[in-house]
mmCIF file with all atom_site columns, C-alpha atoms in Angstrom:
data_model
loop_
_atom_site.group_PDB
_atom_site.id
_atom_site.type_symbol
_atom_site.label_atom_id
_atom_site.label_alt_id
_atom_site.label_comp_id
_atom_site.label_asym_id
_atom_site.label_entity_id
_atom_site.label_seq_id
_atom_site.pdbx_PDB_ins_code
_atom_site.Cartn_x
_atom_site.Cartn_y
_atom_site.Cartn_z
_atom_site.occupancy
_atom_site.B_iso_or_equiv
_atom_site.pdbx_formal_charge
_atom_site.auth_seq_id
_atom_site.auth_comp_id
_atom_site.auth_asym_id
_atom_site.auth_atom_id
_atom_site.pdbx_PDB_model_num
ATOM 1   C CA . MET A 1 1   ? 25.338  96.086  91.405  1.00 65.00 ? 1   MET A CA 1
ATOM 2   C CA . THR A 1 2   ? 27.720  96.287  89.950  1.00 74.00 ? 2   THR A CA 1
ATOM 3   C CA . VAL A 1 3   ? 30.258  93.290  90.005  1.00 75.00 ? 3   VAL A CA 1
ATOM 4   C CA . VAL A 1 4   ? 34.076  94.035  89.217  1.00 74.00 ? 4   VAL A CA 1
ATOM 5   C CA . LYS A 1 5   ? 36.255  90.876  87.804  1.00 78.00 ? 5   LYS A CA 1
ATOM 6   C CA . PHE A 1 6   ? 39.723  91.114  89.316  1.00 73.00 ? 6   PHE A CA 1
ATOM 7   C CA . PRO A 1 7   ? 42.158  89.729  86.666  1.00 76.00 ? 7   PRO A CA 1
ATOM 8   C CA . LYS A 1 8   ? 43.744  86.055  87.365  1.00 78.00 ? 8   LYS A CA 1
ATOM 9   C CA . ALA A 1 9   ? 46.855  86.109  89.109  1.00 75.00 ? 9   ALA A CA 1
ATOM 10  C CA . LYS A 1 10  ? 49.587  84.390  87.110  1.00 78.00 ? 10  LYS A CA 1
ATOM 11  C CA . ARG A 1 11  ? 50.999  81.985  88.502  1.00 75.00 ? 11  ARG A CA 1
ATOM 12  C CA . PRO A 1 12  ? 54.692  81.607  89.529  1.00 71.00 ? 12  PRO A CA 1
ATOM 13  C CA . PRO A 1 13  ? 57.317  80.256  87.429  1.00 70.00 ? 13  PRO A CA 1
ATOM 14  C CA . ALA A 1 14  ? 57.829  76.286  87.334  1.00 66.00 ? 14  ALA A CA 1
ATOM 15  C CA . LYS A 1 15  ? 60.374  75.581  90.105  1.00 62.00 ? 15  LYS A CA 1
ATOM 16  C CA . PRO A 1 16  ? 62.840  73.364  88.422  1.00 56.00 ? 16  PRO A CA 1
ATOM 17  C CA . ALA A 1 17  ? 62.569  69.574  88.748  1.00 56.00 ? 17  ALA A CA 1
ATOM 18  C CA . THR A 1 18  ? 65.954  68.437  90.052  1.00 59.00 ? 18  THR A CA 1
ATOM 19  C CA . MET A 1 19  ? 68.314  69.379  93.263  1.00 57.00 ? 19  MET A CA 1
ATOM 20  C CA . ARG A 1 20  ? 70.875  69.803  90.867  1.00 58.00 ? 20  ARG A CA 1
ATOM 21  C CA . ALA A 1 21  ? 69.265  72.812  88.315  1.00 55.00 ? 21  ALA A CA 1
ATOM 22  C CA . MET A 1 22  ? 67.916  74.451  92.006  1.00 56.00 ? 22  MET A CA 1
ATOM 23  C CA . ARG A 1 23  ? 71.753  74.527  93.485  1.00 59.00 ? 23  ARG A CA 1
ATOM 24  C CA . SER A 1 24  ? 73.289  76.008  90.112  1.00 59.00 ? 24  SER A CA 1
ATOM 25  C CA . ASP A 1 25  ? 70.550  78.982  90.327  1.00 59.00 ? 25  ASP A CA 1
ATOM 26  C CA . ALA A 1 26  ? 71.724  79.525  93.775  1.00 59.00 ? 26  ALA A CA 1
ATOM 27  C CA . VAL A 1 27  ? 74.997  79.356  93.118  1.00 60.00 ? 27  VAL A CA 1
ATOM 28  C CA . GLU A 1 28  ? 74.835  81.908  90.072  1.00 61.00 ? 28  GLU A CA 1
ATOM 29  C CA . THR A 1 29  ? 72.708  84.455  92.484  1.00 61.00 ? 29  THR A CA 1
ATOM 30  C CA . VAL A 1 30  ? 75.101  84.467  95.321  1.00 59.00 ? 30  VAL A CA 1
ATOM 31  C CA . ARG A 1 31  ? 77.919  84.645  92.885  1.00 60.00 ? 31  ARG A CA 1
ATOM 32  C CA . TYR A 1 32  ? 76.608  87.623  90.801  1.00 63.00 ? 32  TYR A CA 1
ATOM 33  C CA . ARG A 1 33  ? 75.732  89.237  94.916  1.00 65.00 ? 33  ARG A CA 1
ATOM 34  C CA . MET A 1 34  ? 79.408  88.184  95.673  1.00 64.00 ? 34  MET A CA 1
ATOM 35  C CA . PHE A 1 35  ? 80.944  90.709  92.924  1.00 70.00 ? 35  PHE A CA 1
ATOM 36  C CA . PRO A 1 36  ? 80.397  94.355  94.221  1.00 75.00 ? 36  PRO A CA 1
ATOM 37  C CA . TRP A 1 37  ? 80.527  92.909  97.788  1.00 77.00 ? 37  TRP A CA 1
ATOM 38  C CA . LEU A 1 38  ? 84.370  91.808  97.183  1.00 80.00 ? 38  LEU A CA 1
ATOM 39  C CA . GLY A 1 39  ? 85.104  95.352  94.778  1.00 81.00 ? 39  GLY A CA 1
ATOM 40  C CA . ARG A 1 40  ? 83.997  97.251  97.592  1.00 85.00 ? 40  ARG A CA 1
ATOM 41  C CA . ALA A 1 41  ? 85.988  94.833  100.143 1.00 87.00 ? 41  ALA A CA 1
ATOM 42  C CA . LEU A 1 42  ? 89.195  95.347  97.861  1.00 90.00 ? 42  LEU A CA 1
ATOM 43  C CA . ILE A 1 43  ? 88.558  99.324  97.414  1.00 91.00 ? 43  ILE A CA 1
ATOM 44  C CA . ASN A 1 44  ? 88.037  100.168 101.001 1.00 91.00 ? 44  ASN A CA 1
ATOM 45  C CA . THR A 1 45  ? 91.144  97.684  101.412 1.00 94.00 ? 45  THR A CA 1
ATOM 46  C CA . VAL A 1 46  ? 93.298  99.881  99.781  1.00 93.00 ? 46  VAL A CA 1
ATOM 47  C CA . MET A 1 47  ? 91.769  103.411 100.705 1.00 91.00 ? 47  MET A CA 1
ATOM 48  C CA . PHE A 1 48  ? 92.719  101.912 104.240 1.00 91.00 ? 48  PHE A CA 1
ATOM 49  C CA . ALA A 1 49  ? 96.408  101.214 103.486 1.00 92.00 ? 49  ALA A CA 1
ATOM 50  C CA . TRP A 1 50  ? 96.834  104.455 101.441 1.00 90.00 ? 50  TRP A CA 1
ATOM 51  C CA . SER A 1 51  ? 94.990  106.128 104.881 1.00 87.00 ? 51  SER A CA 1
ATOM 52  C CA . THR A 1 52  ? 97.709  104.491 107.120 1.00 89.00 ? 52  THR A CA 1
ATOM 53  C CA . VAL A 1 53  ? 100.869 104.427 104.868 1.00 90.00 ? 53  VAL A CA 1
ATOM 54  C CA . ARG A 1 54  ? 99.746  108.358 104.221 1.00 89.00 ? 54  ARG A CA 1
ATOM 55  C CA . THR A 1 55  ? 99.407  108.977 108.277 1.00 88.00 ? 55  THR A CA 1
ATOM 56  C CA . LEU A 1 56  ? 102.736 107.399 108.947 1.00 91.00 ? 56  LEU A CA 1
ATOM 57  C CA . LEU A 1 57  ? 104.806 109.234 106.334 1.00 91.00 ? 57  LEU A CA 1
ATOM 58  C CA . LEU A 1 58  ? 103.082 112.589 107.336 1.00 90.00 ? 58  LEU A CA 1
ATOM 59  C CA . MET A 1 59  ? 103.994 111.670 111.417 1.00 90.00 ? 59  MET A CA 1
ATOM 60  C CA . MET A 1 60  ? 107.460 110.997 110.486 1.00 92.00 ? 60  MET A CA 1
ATOM 61  C CA . LEU A 1 61  ? 107.991 114.393 108.146 1.00 90.00 ? 61  LEU A CA 1
ATOM 62  C CA . MET A 1 62  ? 106.416 116.734 111.167 1.00 90.00 ? 62  MET A CA 1
ATOM 63  C CA . PHE A 1 63  ? 109.071 114.714 113.857 1.00 92.00 ? 63  PHE A CA 1
ATOM 64  C CA . VAL A 1 64  ? 112.024 115.529 111.750 1.00 92.00 ? 64  VAL A CA 1
ATOM 65  C CA . ARG A 1 65  ? 110.695 118.760 110.546 1.00 91.00 ? 65  ARG A CA 1
ATOM 66  C CA . PRO A 1 66  ? 112.501 120.809 113.114 1.00 91.00 ? 66  PRO A CA 1
ATOM 67  C CA . LEU A 1 67  ? 115.925 119.123 112.578 1.00 92.00 ? 67  LEU A CA 1
ATOM 68  C CA . VAL A 1 68  ? 115.884 119.175 108.378 1.00 90.00 ? 68  VAL A CA 1
ATOM 69  C CA . PHE A 1 69  ? 114.706 123.434 109.486 1.00 89.00 ? 69  PHE A CA 1
ATOM 70  C CA . PHE A 1 70  ? 117.575 123.555 112.085 1.00 92.00 ? 70  PHE A CA 1
ATOM 71  C CA . VAL A 1 71  ? 120.097 122.727 109.299 1.00 91.00 ? 71  VAL A CA 1
ATOM 72  C CA . ILE A 1 72  ? 118.909 124.227 106.224 1.00 91.00 ? 72  ILE A CA 1
ATOM 73  C CA . THR A 1 73  ? 118.127 128.206 107.747 1.00 91.00 ? 73  THR A CA 1
ATOM 74  C CA . PRO A 1 74  ? 121.562 128.849 109.147 1.00 92.00 ? 74  PRO A CA 1
ATOM 75  C CA . LEU A 1 75  ? 122.727 126.892 105.473 1.00 91.00 ? 75  LEU A CA 1
ATOM 76  C CA . THR A 1 76  ? 120.804 129.069 103.759 1.00 92.00 ? 76  THR A CA 1
ATOM 77  C CA . THR A 1 77  ? 121.492 132.242 105.484 1.00 92.00 ? 77  THR A CA 1
ATOM 78  C CA . ALA A 1 78  ? 125.209 131.689 104.730 1.00 93.00 ? 78  ALA A CA 1
ATOM 79  C CA . LEU A 1 79  ? 124.839 130.667 101.462 1.00 91.00 ? 79  LEU A CA 1
ATOM 80  C CA . MET A 1 80  ? 122.573 134.100 101.095 1.00 92.00 ? 80  MET A CA 1
ATOM 81  C CA . ILE A 1 81  ? 125.606 135.661 102.246 1.00 93.00 ? 81  ILE A CA 1
ATOM 82  C CA . ALA A 1 82  ? 128.072 133.978 100.344 1.00 91.00 ? 82  ALA A CA 1
ATOM 83  C CA . PHE A 1 83  ? 125.959 134.794 96.751  1.00 89.00 ? 83  PHE A CA 1
ATOM 84  C CA . ALA A 1 84  ? 126.091 138.168 97.707  1.00 90.00 ? 84  ALA A CA 1
ATOM 85  C CA . VAL A 1 85  ? 129.762 138.698 98.424  1.00 90.00 ? 85  VAL A CA 1
ATOM 86  C CA . CYS A 1 86  ? 130.909 136.332 95.366  1.00 89.00 ? 86  CYS A CA 1
ATOM 87  C CA . LEU A 1 87  ? 128.427 139.178 93.059  1.00 86.00 ? 87  LEU A CA 1
ATOM 88  C CA . PHE A 1 88  ? 130.400 141.937 94.461  1.00 88.00 ? 88  PHE A CA 1
ATOM 89  C CA . THR A 1 89  ? 133.905 140.968 94.552  1.00 88.00 ? 89  THR A CA 1
ATOM 90  C CA . HIS A 1 90  ? 134.279 138.662 92.170  1.00 81.00 ? 90  HIS A CA 1
ATOM 91  C CA . PRO A 1 91  ? 132.248 139.551 89.002  1.00 80.00 ? 91  PRO A CA 1
ATOM 92  C CA . ALA A 1 92  ? 134.487 137.855 87.029  1.00 84.00 ? 92  ALA A CA 1
ATOM 93  C CA . ASP A 1 93  ? 134.254 134.460 88.164  1.00 82.00 ? 93  ASP A CA 1
ATOM 94  C CA . THR A 1 94  ? 131.400 133.881 87.637  1.00 85.00 ? 94  THR A CA 1
ATOM 95  C CA . ARG A 1 95  ? 131.026 129.988 88.052  1.00 89.00 ? 95  ARG A CA 1
ATOM 96  C CA . LEU A 1 96  ? 131.168 130.978 91.740  1.00 87.00 ? 96  LEU A CA 1
ATOM 97  C CA . THR A 1 97  ? 128.512 133.350 91.824  1.00 87.00 ? 97  THR A CA 1
ATOM 98  C CA . TRP A 1 98  ? 126.175 130.925 89.956  1.00 89.00 ? 98  TRP A CA 1
ATOM 99  C CA . GLY A 1 99  ? 127.060 128.351 92.218  1.00 90.00 ? 99  GLY A CA 1
ATOM 100 C CA . PHE A 1 100 ? 126.403 130.155 95.520  1.00 89.00 ? 100 PHE A CA 1
ATOM 101 C CA . GLY A 1 101 ? 123.099 131.231 93.987  1.00 90.00 ? 101 GLY A CA 1
ATOM 102 C CA . LEU A 1 102 ? 121.532 127.501 92.409  1.00 93.00 ? 102 LEU A CA 1
ATOM 103 C CA . LEU A 1 103 ? 122.728 126.293 95.970  1.00 93.00 ? 103 LEU A CA 1
ATOM 104 C CA . THR A 1 104 ? 120.783 129.237 97.778  1.00 92.00 ? 104 THR A CA 1
ATOM 105 C CA . LEU A 1 105 ? 117.988 128.284 95.401  1.00 93.00 ? 105 LEU A CA 1
ATOM 106 C CA . GLY A 1 106 ? 117.919 124.489 96.066  1.00 93.00 ? 106 GLY A CA 1
ATOM 107 C CA . ALA A 1 107 ? 117.922 125.067 99.839  1.00 92.00 ? 107 ALA A CA 1
ATOM 108 C CA . PHE A 1 108 ? 114.890 127.415 99.615  1.00 92.00 ? 108 PHE A CA 1
ATOM 109 C CA . PHE A 1 109 ? 113.291 124.552 97.430  1.00 94.00 ? 109 PHE A CA 1
ATOM 110 C CA . THR A 1 110 ? 113.977 122.030 99.509  1.00 92.00 ? 110 THR A CA 1
ATOM 111 C CA . MET A 1 111 ? 112.245 123.993 102.447 1.00 92.00 ? 111 MET A CA 1
ATOM 112 C CA . PHE A 1 112 ? 109.661 124.517 100.174 1.00 93.00 ? 112 PHE A CA 1
ATOM 113 C CA . LEU A 1 113 ? 108.955 120.784 99.202  1.00 93.00 ? 113 LEU A CA 1
ATOM 114 C CA . TYR A 1 114 ? 109.366 119.920 102.372 1.00 92.00 ? 114 TYR A CA 1
ATOM 115 C CA . ASP A 1 115 ? 106.493 122.019 103.551 1.00 90.00 ? 115 ASP A CA 1
ATOM 116 C CA . TRP A 1 116 ? 104.562 121.618 100.725 1.00 91.00 ? 116 TRP A CA 1
ATOM 117 C CA . LEU A 1 117 ? 104.457 117.772 101.180 1.00 90.00 ? 117 LEU A CA 1
ATOM 118 C CA . ILE A 1 118 ? 103.444 117.883 104.773 1.00 88.00 ? 118 ILE A CA 1
ATOM 119 C CA . TYR A 1 119 ? 100.651 120.300 104.007 1.00 87.00 ? 119 TYR A CA 1
ATOM 120 C CA . LYS A 1 120 ? 99.349  118.099 100.793 1.00 87.00 ? 120 LYS A CA 1
ATOM 121 C CA . LEU A 1 121 ? 99.813  114.560 102.897 1.00 86.00 ? 121 LEU A CA 1
ATOM 122 C CA . GLY A 1 122 ? 97.811  116.581 105.971 1.00 82.00 ? 122 GLY A CA 1
ATOM 123 C CA . GLY A 1 123 ? 94.994  117.612 103.939 1.00 71.00 ? 123 GLY A CA 1
ATOM 124 C CA . MET A 1 124 ? 92.339  120.180 105.260 1.00 64.00 ? 124 MET A CA 1
ATOM 125 C CA . VAL A 1 125 ? 92.157  120.689 108.652 1.00 58.00 ? 125 VAL A CA 1
ATOM 126 C CA . VAL A 1 126 ? 89.385  122.878 108.464 1.00 57.00 ? 126 VAL A CA 1
ATOM 127 C CA . GLU A 1 127 ? 87.054  122.968 105.507 1.00 60.00 ? 127 GLU A CA 1
ATOM 128 C CA . VAL A 1 128 ? 86.083  126.796 104.545 1.00 63.00 ? 128 VAL A CA 1
ATOM 129 C CA . THR A 1 129 ? 83.042  127.047 102.590 1.00 65.00 ? 129 THR A CA 1
ATOM 130 C CA . HIS A 1 130 ? 81.790  130.671 101.512 1.00 65.00 ? 130 HIS A CA 1
ATOM 131 C CA . HIS A 1 131 ? 78.010  131.491 101.627 1.00 63.00 ? 131 HIS A CA 1
ATOM 132 C CA . ARG A 1 132 ? 76.081  134.472 101.483 1.00 62.00 ? 132 ARG A CA 1
ATOM 133 C CA . SER A 1 133 ? 73.802  135.615 104.568 1.00 60.00 ? 133 SER A CA 1
ATOM 134 C CA . TYR A 1 134 ? 71.496  138.011 103.884 1.00 56.00 ? 134 TYR A CA 1
#
């Protein structure tokens, strides 16, 4: 018959002798557990605030977009016509041609920048993934 001797169990560490020592250990434990929680809470609060500001700004830009484009589209058309007219009728006066040309470019850039900002604030509505299907 075989007898297996198991190792003796290790004794748990001695408990602190005083209540004060027990309390300080508990405070240290809670403090170190609290830091990660507070960090995550702070990050989540900042992300919520950013999402709220982003949503409100996007809503405002989308609400005002028809008015902006209602004003800028005819203005761009008139500026392009004025640029073409100045290009062919006043070739000697380059300030007039450059002025209308830069104003036309500025109006186009304003429309582009407005839509780009809406696109960046809105994010991806549909994520497109490419995968192979055999």
